[in-house]
Amino acid sequence: MIDFAALYHRLDSTTKTNEKIAAMADYFGLANPADAAWATYFLSGGKLRRLVPTKLLRQWAAEAAGIPSWLFDESYQSVGDLAETISLIVPPGESREEMPLSLWITSKLEPLKTLSEDQQRDAVLEIWQQTDPQMRFVVMKLITGAFRVGVSKRLVTRAIAQFAQTSHPDITADVVSHRLMGDWQPSAAAFQRLMNPDVEDAVVSQPYPFCLAHPLDTAAGPGALGSAHEFLAEWKWDGIRGQVIRRQGQTFVWSRGEELMEGRWPEIEAAAESLPNGTVVDGEILAALASGQVLQFAQLQRRIGRKSIGKKLLAEVPVIFHAFDLLEEDGTDIRDQPLAYRRQRLEAVVHQVDHPHLCLTQLITGSSWADWSNIRETSREMNAEGLMLKRRDGRYDVGRVRGNWWKWKVEPYTIDAVLIYAQKGHGKRSSLFTDYTFALWQGDTLVPFAKAYSGLTDAEIQQVDQFVRKNTKESFGPVRSVTPELVMELAFEGLQRSKRHKSGIATRFPRILRWRHDKRPADANRLSDLLELLPSE
Amino acid sequence: MNALLQSTPRGLYCPAGDFYVDPRVPVERAVVSHAHSDHARWGCKRYLAAQKSEQLLRMRLSPDAQFHFLAFGESHAVNGVKLSFHPAGHMLGSAQVRIEHRGQVAVVTGDYKLGDDPTCESWQPIHCDLMVTESTFGLPVYRWPSEQVTMAAINEWWRANQAIGKCSVLYGYAIGKSQRLLAGLDSTVGPIYTHGAVEKGVQAYRRSGVRLPKTTYVGTIRGKHDWSKAMVVAVPSAHGTPWMRRFGRASTAMASGWMAVRGSRRRRSVDRGFVVSDHVDWPTLLQAIDACDPDRVWVTHGYSAVVARYLNEAGRDAQAIDSGLRTEQDEDAAASLATDDGSDADTDGNSERETPPAP
C-alpha cells in the first residue's frame, strides 16, 4: 500500500505523459500480481461500491480531530476535497503498517460494507491510526470512490505493456487492451493472464496499422500526381477513423488512436454482427441521419468520450460507419491487393450485410481533375473536409506513406482578427506567451471568438511575447488582456453556431496563418463577416 | 474597547503611548514587529523595532526615517507605556511586542511560529491579559511536518534532480523563508545559487551574523553554464518568466505552508510543493494561546472569525479584529500577498527585470 500511495503521488505531481507511464511501469515492476491487478483496476477508473456513508466519515473525522462539526465544514470548504480534508484534519497515525494493496482491499476495505455502524467506526478509526496523511489520502479516495489521478485507460495499458515488454516483447498495448476488455475483475490470476507471453488469445482482436493520407499541396493541385484515371475519389470525412473487426463471432471497434472503443458505438457493433467472420473494414464513424446526410462534427462530439450512451442521445445523434476499405476477407490479409480489388470486395461484403448503420462511402464520379476540383468546392455543404484521392492500383500502406493516398482539402476560411488576450503555453513554451485569444469587431467593441496556439515562427512568438509583457492591461489569473494592436490572419476549417461562445460562433481548428503587420486593428474583420460564412441552415 | 490597545482602520493603536503597532498606513510613530512589508510600512516618521531586525529594516525603509532599536527583553518607555520586544520565531529579528501600562499587559504576536529555525531566535510564551494573535493558517487542516523531515525531502529532491541532469529551482519568499531554506540545504550535494531578491536578504542576514551556506548570485554567471547540479533559490514570481530559461531543464518546487493543500499546489503549477511555513499551524496556535493564557484574545491576519469562534466555544474570551491583510475569503490572495516575502519587487512584471543585490 505504501508503494501504491507513492505511485499516486508521483502521478499527481506530473502532467507529462511519459513520466506518468514510467511511474506506472515502475510500480508494476515492484508489485505482486494481486496488487498490480487492483492498481490496474483503480487507475483505469474502477471503483469500490460505496463502503461507508460520507456523512459518517465527516462526523468521525471531526471527533478524531477534537473539533466541532462546523469547523470540519469550514475546513472542507477551504480544501475542497473530502478525502483530503479528512486526511489532513485527523491527527497523523502512529504506526504505519505495511500491508499489500490487495490485502488492504479484501481484508480492510471491502468488509466495511457488511459491518454495523459501530464496527465501521472502529475499523475506520483504526485505519486512520495506521496511516500517515499521504497514505490516508489515497485510502480515503478509495473508500469515498473518488479515485481520479488523471490517467486514461489507454495510458494504463501502455504502462502495463511497457513493463511487460521488458521480458515479453509480444505483449503490446493492444494485447493488454484486448485482455482488459469487458467486466475485468482484479485478481492475481487476472493480472497473470495480462502478462501471459503467449498472445494467441489477443490475435482475434488485433487491428492493422492504419494507412494515412498525405496532404496535397492545394496551390499546386493534383496535376503532378498523373492522370485522374489512375485514381478513385471519395469525400474526406470529418469524423472518427475506425477499424471494425469481426472474428470468431466477436466484434472489435478500434480508433486510430489505437483505443479499443468498447460499447461506445452500439449501432456499429450491431451492424458488425452481420459481417462474416474474418472480416476487417476500415472507415469513418460519422454522425448521420437515416437519409445518409452526414452531420457536423460537433454533433458527433456529443457522443465522444461518453462511456454510457442514453436513449435520447442515441436517437438524436445516430452514427453510421462509412466503410472505405477492406483489409481482411475470409481471414486473409488482402492489404497487398490493389485498391480497385479491395473496393470491389468491400462492396460485396457491405451489400451482403445490408445494415442501415454500415454503408459504403460514396465514390465520386468524374473523369478529370477539373471535374473533381469543382466537386471539391461543394465539400462544406456535405460536411466534408475535401476529397480523398486514392491510387486504384495502390496497396494499403502502413502509416503515412507518400504516393497512394492523398487528402485534397478545401481552402480554409480566413479572417483578420485582433489579439486581445494572451496566456503562457505549456512544456517548453511555458515561459512564453504563446496561447492567444482573438477578437472581431461588433460596433465599437471587440468580441473574442477564437483561440489559436500555432502558426507563428519562434522569432515571431518572441516578438509577441515581448509585446504582451509591455502592453498588459489586466491579469485574470494566468490570462493577460493586452492593448488591441496586433492583427493576425486566422485560418479555420469550419464554423457553426454555439451557445457557449460569446461570439455565438465556434470555429474548428483555428490557427494563425500570418501576422498582418500591414493592418491596423481598425482594419480587422467584423463579427458579421464571420456570420456570413456560416453554412445556411 | 480595551484601554491599552484599539483596533483601528490604520492598525492597532495604543492611545496611552500614542503609537501604532504594524500600522497599515504611514503614521508618526510605528512599532514594528518584523521586516516584512505588510508589517513594516514605508513612510512612517519614527520606527521602534527589535535590534536584530535592523539590517533588514534599513534595507527596506527610507534612510530618512528615525530608527530606534531595542535588544530582545530590553524595556523602553513611550509616553509612560512600557514596551519591549521578545522573539517570535518567524524570521530574523521578528518580535512579539509586549506593552504594559497600569498593570495591564498586552502582547501583539506579529507573525510567529513555534519550533526550530536556525536563522532566528525561538518564540517564547509571555503571560498577558490581552493577546493579539495572527491566524494565517488557523484551520485544523494545517499541521506542519517537522523541519528535519521536510528539509531531508528537499535535499532528496535535489539529489534526484541531479541524477537526471535537471536543475532544481526552489521558490520561497525573498526574505525569511529563503534564508531558512538555505540554512537547511545540504551544501555537500552541489552548488547553491540565489535570485537577486533572495541574495539581498542573504547579505542582510550575513551582516546580522546568521551563518548560511555559500551562495552565488545567479546574475554573476555569464554565458554558458552547467546548471544541472545546481540548486537555485528564487522568489515565487520568477516562475514561468524568461529569467528561468537560462537553467535549461529544471524541476521547480514551492516551499510554503499553503502547499499542504493539493489544490494550492496544483494551482501553482510547480513540480513539487514542500510544506515549510514560518507561521503557527493549528496545533501550535492553540498551544501558544494556552501557554500565554491571556484573559482575552484578539485574532487577526487570516482565519480570524473561525479561530475566534473556536476559542469562544472552548471557553475563552476571543474576538476577530480584522486587519484586512489576509482574509479567509481569499486564500489565494493570501498565498501571494501574505508575503512572508514582502519584497516590493514581487510583482510579476518587476521580478522579470531582476535587480542586482546591493554591493
XYZ file of N, CA and C in Angstrom, chain B residues 86-291:
618
model
N 10.154 40.626 22.185
C 10.502 39.256 22.566
C 10.425 38.376 21.325
N 11.318 37.400 21.207
C 11.396 36.640 19.954
C 10.054 36.015 19.543
N 9.760 36.080 18.227
C 8.529 35.496 17.698
C 8.815 34.270 16.840
N 10.088 34.051 16.490
C 10.446 32.840 15.753
C 10.006 32.809 14.298
N 9.529 33.939 13.756
C 9.004 33.977 12.384
C 10.129 34.121 11.361
N 11.076 34.992 11.665
C 12.229 35.223 10.785
C 13.249 36.022 11.594
N 14.382 36.337 10.969
C 15.407 37.105 11.675
C 14.821 38.415 12.223
N 14.976 38.637 13.521
C 14.530 39.881 14.139
C 13.037 39.983 14.393
N 12.293 38.967 14.060
C 10.843 39.058 14.255
C 10.535 39.016 15.753
N 9.608 39.888 16.166
C 9.377 40.047 17.591
C 7.895 40.063 17.926
N 7.614 39.631 19.146
C 6.319 39.917 19.729
C 6.496 41.240 20.466
N 5.457 42.059 20.456
C 5.541 43.352 21.118
C 4.773 43.256 22.443
N 5.500 43.468 23.524
C 4.852 43.440 24.843
C 4.625 44.876 25.288
N 3.381 45.176 25.682
C 3.010 46.538 26.045
C 2.406 46.493 27.447
N 2.978 47.285 28.345
C 2.487 47.255 29.723
C 2.142 48.663 30.179
N 0.971 48.820 30.808
C 0.543 50.123 31.288
C -0.426 49.929 32.445
N -0.164 50.529 33.551
C -1.028 50.462 34.732
C -1.393 49.032 35.093
N -0.375 48.168 35.052
C -0.592 46.788 35.489
C -1.238 45.892 34.444
N -1.635 46.439 33.290
C -2.216 45.625 32.212
C -1.123 45.289 31.193
N -1.123 44.025 30.743
C -0.130 43.624 29.747
C -0.825 43.141 28.473
N -0.420 43.713 27.348
C -0.900 43.228 26.044
C 0.298 42.732 25.249
N 0.078 41.644 24.494
C 1.136 41.138 23.620
C 0.598 41.041 22.199
N 1.326 41.656 21.279
C 0.978 41.527 19.855
C 2.000 40.570 19.252
N 1.514 39.430 18.771
C 2.468 38.391 18.346
C 3.181 38.751 17.052
N 2.570 39.622 16.229
C 3.075 39.732 14.866
C 2.895 38.370 14.218
N 3.740 38.042 13.231
C 3.725 36.686 12.701
C 4.671 35.858 13.548
N 4.283 34.615 13.823
C 5.146 33.806 14.688
C 4.989 32.330 14.407
N 5.984 31.586 14.829
C 5.874 30.132 14.767
C 6.591 29.521 15.957
N 6.184 28.315 16.300
C 6.888 27.547 17.313
C 7.803 26.569 16.575
N 8.740 26.016 17.240
C 9.590 25.040 16.561
C 10.876 25.667 16.071
N 11.751 24.796 15.554
C 13.123 25.213 15.262
C 13.260 26.008 13.980
N 14.147 26.961 14.035
C 14.548 27.689 12.842
C 15.966 28.177 13.112
N 16.944 27.647 12.349
C 18.340 28.000 12.632
C 18.657 29.464 12.347
N 17.732 30.194 11.680
C 18.067 31.573 11.315
C 17.482 32.607 12.263
N 16.790 32.179 13.301
C 16.286 33.179 14.250
C 16.029 32.572 15.628
N 15.818 33.457 16.600
C 15.572 33.027 17.970
C 14.180 32.411 18.072
N 14.038 31.477 19.021
C 12.759 30.778 19.151
C 11.724 31.619 19.889
N 10.493 31.386 19.507
C 9.342 32.027 20.160
C 9.342 31.705 21.649
N 8.943 32.699 22.444
C 8.801 32.469 23.889
C 7.408 32.878 24.315
N 6.791 32.102 25.209
C 5.468 32.495 25.694
C 5.584 33.669 26.674
N 4.607 34.547 26.618
C 4.586 35.693 27.544
C 3.197 35.739 28.182
N 3.160 35.703 29.494
C 1.866 35.831 30.167
C 1.310 37.220 29.925
N 0.025 37.293 29.650
C -0.535 38.609 29.343
C -2.041 38.623 29.586
N -2.588 39.824 29.609
C -4.033 39.979 29.764
C -4.716 39.932 28.405
N -4.067 40.558 27.427
C -4.615 40.572 26.071
C -3.554 40.030 25.106
N -3.955 39.053 24.307
C -3.025 38.525 23.304
C -3.636 38.804 21.929
N -2.857 39.443 21.069
C -3.310 39.669 19.696
C -2.539 38.690 18.823
N -3.251 37.681 18.304
C -2.530 36.625 17.570
C -2.908 36.621 16.104
N -1.961 36.264 15.279
C -2.239 36.054 13.855
C -2.938 34.704 13.667
N -3.543 34.475 12.514
C -4.254 33.214 12.272
C -4.186 32.829 10.798
N -3.035 33.122 10.157
C -2.871 32.843 8.726
C -3.268 31.407 8.392
N -2.841 30.472 9.235
C -3.139 29.059 8.979
C -4.036 28.503 10.088
N -5.038 29.313 10.470
C -5.908 28.931 11.572
C -7.037 27.995 11.187
N -6.707 26.893 10.576
C -7.686 25.837 10.301
C -7.030 24.513 10.690
N -7.839 23.570 11.185
C -7.216 22.329 11.662
C -6.607 21.454 10.565
N -6.782 21.838 9.301
C -6.111 21.064 8.238
C -4.625 21.413 8.149
N -4.242 22.508 8.781
C -2.832 22.902 8.702
C -2.062 22.380 9.910
N -1.151 21.484 9.621
C -0.357 20.821 10.655
C 1.002 20.549 10.029
N 2.001 21.254 10.500
C 3.297 21.181 9.800
C 4.071 19.907 10.139
N 4.677 19.311 9.130
C 5.632 18.231 9.398
C 6.886 18.844 10.037
N 7.731 18.006 10.603
C 8.902 18.560 11.284
C 9.887 19.116 10.256
N 10.625 20.119 10.713
C 11.651 20.780 9.906
C 12.628 19.756 9.293
N 13.077 18.811 10.132
C 14.069 17.833 9.661
C 13.521 17.003 8.509
N 12.281 16.557 8.658
C 11.670 15.702 7.633
C 11.547 16.469 6.321
N 11.080 17.713 6.399
C 10.882 18.484 5.174
C 12.205 18.825 4.505
N 13.197 19.245 5.301
C 14.473 19.590 4.684
C 15.141 18.354 4.074
N 14.960 17.213 4.737
C 15.505 15.982 4.159
C 14.837 15.696 2.822
N 13.532 15.944 2.746
C 12.803 15.703 1.489
C 13.286 16.658 0.400
N 13.566 17.902 0.777
C 14.042 18.878 -0.212
C 15.429 18.479 -0.733
N 16.313 18.091 0.188
C 17.654 17.655 -0.248
C 17.576 16.400 -1.124
N 16.636 15.529 -0.783
C 16.424 14.307 -1.548
C 15.961 14.631 -2.974
N 15.041 15.580 -3.055
C 14.515 16.043 -4.356
C 15.654 16.629 -5.201
N 16.515 17.388 -4.560
C 17.668 17.988 -5.232
C 18.562 16.888 -5.809
N 18.885 15.896 -4.986
C 19.734 14.793 -5.461
C 19.070 14.057 -6.624
N 17.774 13.809 -6.513
C 17.052 13.083 -7.571
C 17.089 13.884 -8.870
N 16.966 15.210 -8.793
C 17.047 16.042 -9.995
C 18.433 15.963 -10.620
N 19.444 16.009 -9.762
C 20.823 15.896 -10.261
C 21.008 14.601 -11.037
N 20.417 13.542 -10.495
C 20.605 12.220 -11.100
C 20.069 12.184 -12.519
N 19.054 13.011 -12.813
C 18.531 13.033 -14.177
C 18.939 14.309 -14.905
N 19.976 14.984 -14.354
C 20.545 16.144 -15.047
C 19.666 17.371 -15.078
N 18.809 17.533 -14.046
C 17.932 18.700 -14.016
C 18.356 19.675 -12.921
N 18.246 20.953 -13.237
C 18.479 21.997 -12.256
C 17.286 22.031 -11.294
N 17.553 22.287 -10.008
C 16.463 22.394 -9.029
C 16.197 23.860 -8.740
N 14.952 24.295 -8.924
C 14.609 25.679 -8.592
C 13.567 25.654 -7.482
N 13.970 26.204 -6.335
C 13.113 26.173 -5.151
C 12.622 27.593 -4.868
N 11.294 27.751 -4.832
C 10.732 29.077 -4.599
C 10.370 29.283 -3.139
N 10.819 30.408 -2.594
C 10.418 30.787 -1.250
C 10.402 32.299 -1.211
N 9.659 32.886 -0.284
C 9.618 34.340 -0.221
C 11.024 34.877 0.017
N 11.260 36.083 -0.513
C 12.630 36.590 -0.641
C 13.355 36.703 0.692
N 12.605 37.130 1.714
C 13.277 37.384 2.981
C 12.620 36.562 4.071
N 13.401 35.799 4.744
C 12.889 34.951 5.815
C 12.854 33.506 5.358
N 11.861 33.181 4.490
C 11.700 31.800 4.039
C 12.940 31.320 3.286
N 13.412 32.147 2.341
C 14.546 31.723 1.521
C 15.782 31.435 2.365
N 16.034 32.305 3.346
C 17.240 32.122 4.156
C 17.091 30.900 5.068
N 15.865 30.663 5.532
C 15.639 29.473 6.343
C 15.873 28.220 5.498
N 15.415 28.264 4.233
C 15.635 27.124 3.342
C 17.127 26.919 3.109
N 17.821 28.033 2.834
C 19.256 27.935 2.576
C 19.968 27.286 3.752
N 19.559 27.676 4.970
C 20.220 27.135 6.155
C 20.013 25.624 6.257
N 18.923 25.138 5.678
C 18.636 23.707 5.787
C 19.145 22.887 4.616
N 19.661 23.559 3.578
C 20.155 22.810 2.422
C 21.476 22.131 2.754
N 21.672 20.975 2.161
C 22.906 20.225 2.372
C 23.901 20.658 1.295
N 24.828 21.539 1.677
C 25.696 22.135 0.653
C 26.696 21.138 0.084
N 26.758 19.919 0.634
C 27.638 18.921 0.026
C 27.010 18.331 -1.238
N 25.711 18.576 -1.443
C 25.032 17.999 -2.613
C 25.488 18.674 -3.897
N 25.613 20.002 -3.843
C 26.026 20.711 -5.051
C 26.036 22.208 -4.805
N 26.293 22.996 -5.870
C 26.369 24.451 -5.716
C 24.984 25.075 -5.520
N 24.946 26.147 -4.716
C 23.685 26.830 -4.424
C 23.729 28.239 -5.006
N 22.658 28.594 -5.729
C 22.575 29.910 -6.353
C 21.355 30.654 -5.827
N 21.388 31.974 -5.946
C 20.260 32.764 -5.459
C 19.756 33.739 -6.504
N 18.466 33.965 -6.484
C 17.807 35.033 -7.242
C 18.193 36.362 -6.577
N 18.180 37.458 -7.330
C 18.623 38.744 -6.811
C 17.910 39.187 -5.546
N 16.571 39.026 -5.529
C 15.811 39.466 -4.364
C 16.187 38.632 -3.141
N 16.482 37.355 -3.381
C 16.884 36.470 -2.290
C 18.286 36.846 -1.811
N 19.157 37.150 -2.765
C 20.546 37.460 -2.426
C 20.650 38.696 -1.521
N 19.789 39.690 -1.784
C 19.782 40.884 -0.930
C 19.501 40.493 0.516
N 18.516 39.610 0.678
C 18.180 39.141 2.022
C 19.326 38.359 2.633
N 19.970 37.545 1.795
C 21.085 36.733 2.294
C 22.183 37.635 2.854
N 22.468 38.708 2.118
C 23.533 39.612 2.577
C 23.168 40.281 3.896
N 21.888 40.688 4.011
C 21.447 41.306 5.272
C 21.525 40.294 6.416
N 21.180 39.053 6.126
C 21.270 38.012 7.152
C 22.717 37.814 7.591
N 23.600 37.754 6.595
C 25.021 37.540 6.939
C 25.542 38.705 7.778
N 25.154 39.931 7.401
C 25.615 41.112 8.179
C 25.091 41.035 9.604
N 23.933 40.368 9.787
C 23.367 40.239 11.132
C 23.979 39.078 11.898
N 24.916 38.371 11.267
C 25.617 37.307 11.969
C 24.987 35.929 11.844
N 24.049 35.754 10.897
C 23.451 34.428 10.705
C 24.347 33.632 9.758
N 24.658 32.396 10.129
C 25.506 31.559 9.275
C 24.660 30.880 8.211
N 25.039 31.083 6.962
C 24.323 30.445 5.852
C 25.355 29.779 4.953
N 24.971 28.736 4.217
C 25.942 28.110 3.319
C 26.347 29.061 2.195
N 27.442 28.743 1.534
C 27.940 29.582 0.443
C 26.904 29.648 -0.677
N 26.629 30.875 -1.151
C 25.680 31.038 -2.255
C 26.309 31.895 -3.333
N 25.858 31.720 -4.559
C 26.311 32.567 -5.662
C 25.084 33.212 -6.283
N 25.144 34.507 -6.464
C 24.045 35.245 -7.107
C 23.999 34.853 -8.591
N 22.837 34.442 -9.049
C 22.671 33.973 -10.431
C 23.165 35.012 -11.437
N 22.923 36.292 -11.140
C 23.276 37.368 -12.064
C 24.766 37.501 -12.328
N 25.608 36.882 -11.486
C 27.052 36.991 -11.733
C 27.530 35.950 -12.730
N 26.658 35.015 -13.095
C 27.057 33.971 -14.044
C 26.761 34.459 -15.459
N 27.774 34.531 -16.261
C 27.584 34.992 -17.641
C 27.830 33.833 -18.601
N 27.112 33.881 -19.707
C 27.369 32.905 -20.766
C 26.924 31.507 -20.403
N 27.478 30.546 -21.119
C 27.065 29.158 -20.922
C 27.510 28.646 -19.568
N 26.645 27.904 -18.939
C 26.947 27.426 -17.597
C 26.196 26.128 -17.378
N 26.839 25.204 -16.673
C 26.175 23.935 -16.382
C 25.349 24.076 -15.091
N 24.022 24.084 -15.234
C 23.137 24.259 -14.081
C 22.605 22.912 -13.580
N 23.031 21.814 -14.213
C 22.332 20.547 -13.977
C 22.522 20.001 -12.562
N 23.506 20.533 -11.831
C 23.700 20.049 -10.460
C 23.232 21.082 -9.443
N 22.765 22.214 -9.953
C 22.556 23.375 -9.091
C 21.226 23.362 -8.360
N 21.243 24.029 -7.203
C 20.018 24.403 -6.503
C 19.916 25.911 -6.597
N 18.782 26.384 -7.128
C 18.569 27.820 -7.228
C 17.417 28.189 -6.295
N 17.678 29.108 -5.386
C 16.598 29.571 -4.509
C 16.107 30.899 -5.067
N 14.816 30.940 -5.406
C 14.277 32.110 -6.111
C 12.941 32.520 -5.509
N 12.479 33.721 -5.880
C 11.162 34.167 -5.415
C 10.084 33.531 -6.298
N 8.888 33.295 -5.753
C 7.833 32.598 -6.499
C 7.474 33.310 -7.795
N 7.590 34.634 -7.810
C 7.160 35.346 -9.018
C 8.107 35.114 -10.191
N 9.250 34.492 -9.947
C 10.162 34.188 -11.062
C 9.646 33.013 -11.895
N 8.709 32.258 -11.325
C 8.199 31.053 -12.003
C 7.566 31.429 -13.338
N 7.989 30.725 -14.372
C 7.381 30.936 -15.680
C 7.830 32.195 -16.391
N 8.869 32.860 -15.895
C 9.340 34.073 -16.575
C 10.566 33.740 -17.435
N 10.926 34.641 -18.344
C 12.104 34.391 -19.186
C 13.382 34.210 -18.363
N 13.397 34.766 -17.157
C 14.562 34.622 -16.277
C 14.913 33.153 -16.076
N 13.898 32.300 -16.125
C 14.078 30.873 -15.856
C 14.778 30.134 -16.993
N 14.769 30.725 -18.187
C 15.216 29.966 -19.367
C 16.660 29.538 -19.262
N 17.476 30.360 -18.581
C 18.912 30.081 -18.524
C 19.212 28.707 -17.905
N 18.269 28.203 -17.075
C 18.568 26.959 -16.358
C 18.348 25.705 -17.206
N 17.781 25.875 -18.396
C 17.550 24.705 -19.246
C 16.522 23.796 -18.613
N 16.830 22.503 -18.565
C 15.894 21.557 -17.956
C 15.906 21.769 -16.453
N 14.746 22.057 -15.899
C 14.684 22.346 -14.472
C 13.439 21.721 -13.856
N 13.575 21.349 -12.604
C 12.418 20.925 -11.825
C 12.142 22.038 -10.829
N 10.865 22.370 -10.637
C 10.529 23.501 -9.789
C 9.752 23.045 -8.558
N 9.965 23.742 -7.450
C 9.225 23.422 -6.229
C 8.936 24.696 -5.465
N 7.836 24.686 -4.754
C 7.447 25.836 -3.944
C 7.491 25.411 -2.490
N 8.082 26.260 -1.628
C 8.097 25.966 -0.198
C 7.189 26.966 0.504
N 6.080 26.466 1.026
C 5.118 27.353 1.684
C 4.126 26.515 2.477
N 3.540 27.123 3.495
C 2.512 26.427 4.258
C 1.305 26.072 3.405
N 1.032 26.905 2.386
C -0.134 26.647 1.523
C 0.016 25.342 0.772
N 1.234 24.859 0.632
C 1.469 23.625 -0.129
C 0.887 22.396 0.571
N 0.399 22.570 1.793
C -0.217 21.439 2.488
C -1.473 20.984 1.758
N -2.076 21.896 1.014
C -3.325 21.561 0.328
C -3.063 21.362 -1.159
N -3.562 20.256 -1.663
C -3.278 19.825 -3.018
C -3.692 20.878 -4.056
N -4.862 21.484 -3.837
C -5.364 22.470 -4.787
C -4.404 23.647 -4.953
N -3.872 24.156 -3.849
C -2.937 25.287 -3.955
C -1.677 24.855 -4.665
N -1.282 23.611 -4.384
C -0.087 23.068 -5.014
C -0.290 23.031 -6.519
N -1.441 22.541 -6.938
C -1.686 22.387 -8.364
C -1.861 23.722 -9.051
N -2.498 24.672 -8.358
C -2.677 25.993 -8.967
C -1.339 26.670 -9.233
N -0.364 26.384 -8.414
C 0.952 26.983 -8.604
C 1.664 26.412 -9.822
N 1.201 25.251 -10.261
C 1.795 24.538 -11.392
C 3.310 24.384 -11.272
N 3.755 24.057 -10.072
C 5.157 23.673 -9.884
C 5.200 22.150 -9.789
N 6.401 21.581 -9.940
C 6.505 20.130 -9.918
C 6.296 19.568 -8.514
N 6.780 20.296 -7.517
C 6.649 19.797 -6.152
C 6.230 20.922 -5.221
N 5.563 20.565 -4.146
C 5.249 21.532 -3.105
C 5.795 21.009 -1.789
N 6.576 21.815 -1.102
C 7.079 21.412 0.217
C 6.409 22.272 1.276
N 5.935 21.613 2.319
C 5.232 22.339 3.374
C 6.260 22.912 4.349
N 6.574 24.188 4.162
C 7.500 24.878 5.057
C 6.853 26.216 5.369
N 6.531 26.443 6.625
C 5.860 27.694 6.959
C 6.552 28.367 8.124
N 6.480 29.708 8.129
C 7.009 30.474 9.248
C 5.880 31.005 10.131
N 4.710 30.383 9.989
C 3.574 30.753 10.838
C 3.194 29.568 11.717
N 2.400 29.866 12.753
C 1.893 28.756 13.569
C 0.879 27.951 12.762
N 0.895 26.639 12.955
C -0.160 25.799 12.399
C -1.261 25.691 13.461
N -2.277 24.894 13.193
C -3.409 24.807 14.118
C -2.991 24.331 15.520
N -2.271 23.207 15.620
C -1.934 22.758 16.980
C -1.061 23.748 17.744
N -0.079 24.365 17.070
C 0.808 25.262 17.815
C 0.129 26.592 18.113
N -0.848 26.976 17.285
C -1.618 28.184 17.598
C -2.335 27.987 18.936
N -3.001 26.842 19.086
C -3.720 26.570 20.331
C -2.737 26.430 21.496
N -1.616 25.780 21.215
C -0.591 25.590 22.245
C -0.056 26.942 22.726
N 0.175 27.850 21.799
C 0.722 29.163 22.153
C -0.274 29.940 23.005
N -1.549 29.878 22.628
C -2.560 30.618 23.400
C -2.637 30.045 24.817
N -2.598 28.737 24.914
C -2.644 28.118 26.241
C -1.427 28.532 27.080
N -0.258 28.596 26.439
C 0.957 28.924 27.179
C 0.938 30.368 27.665
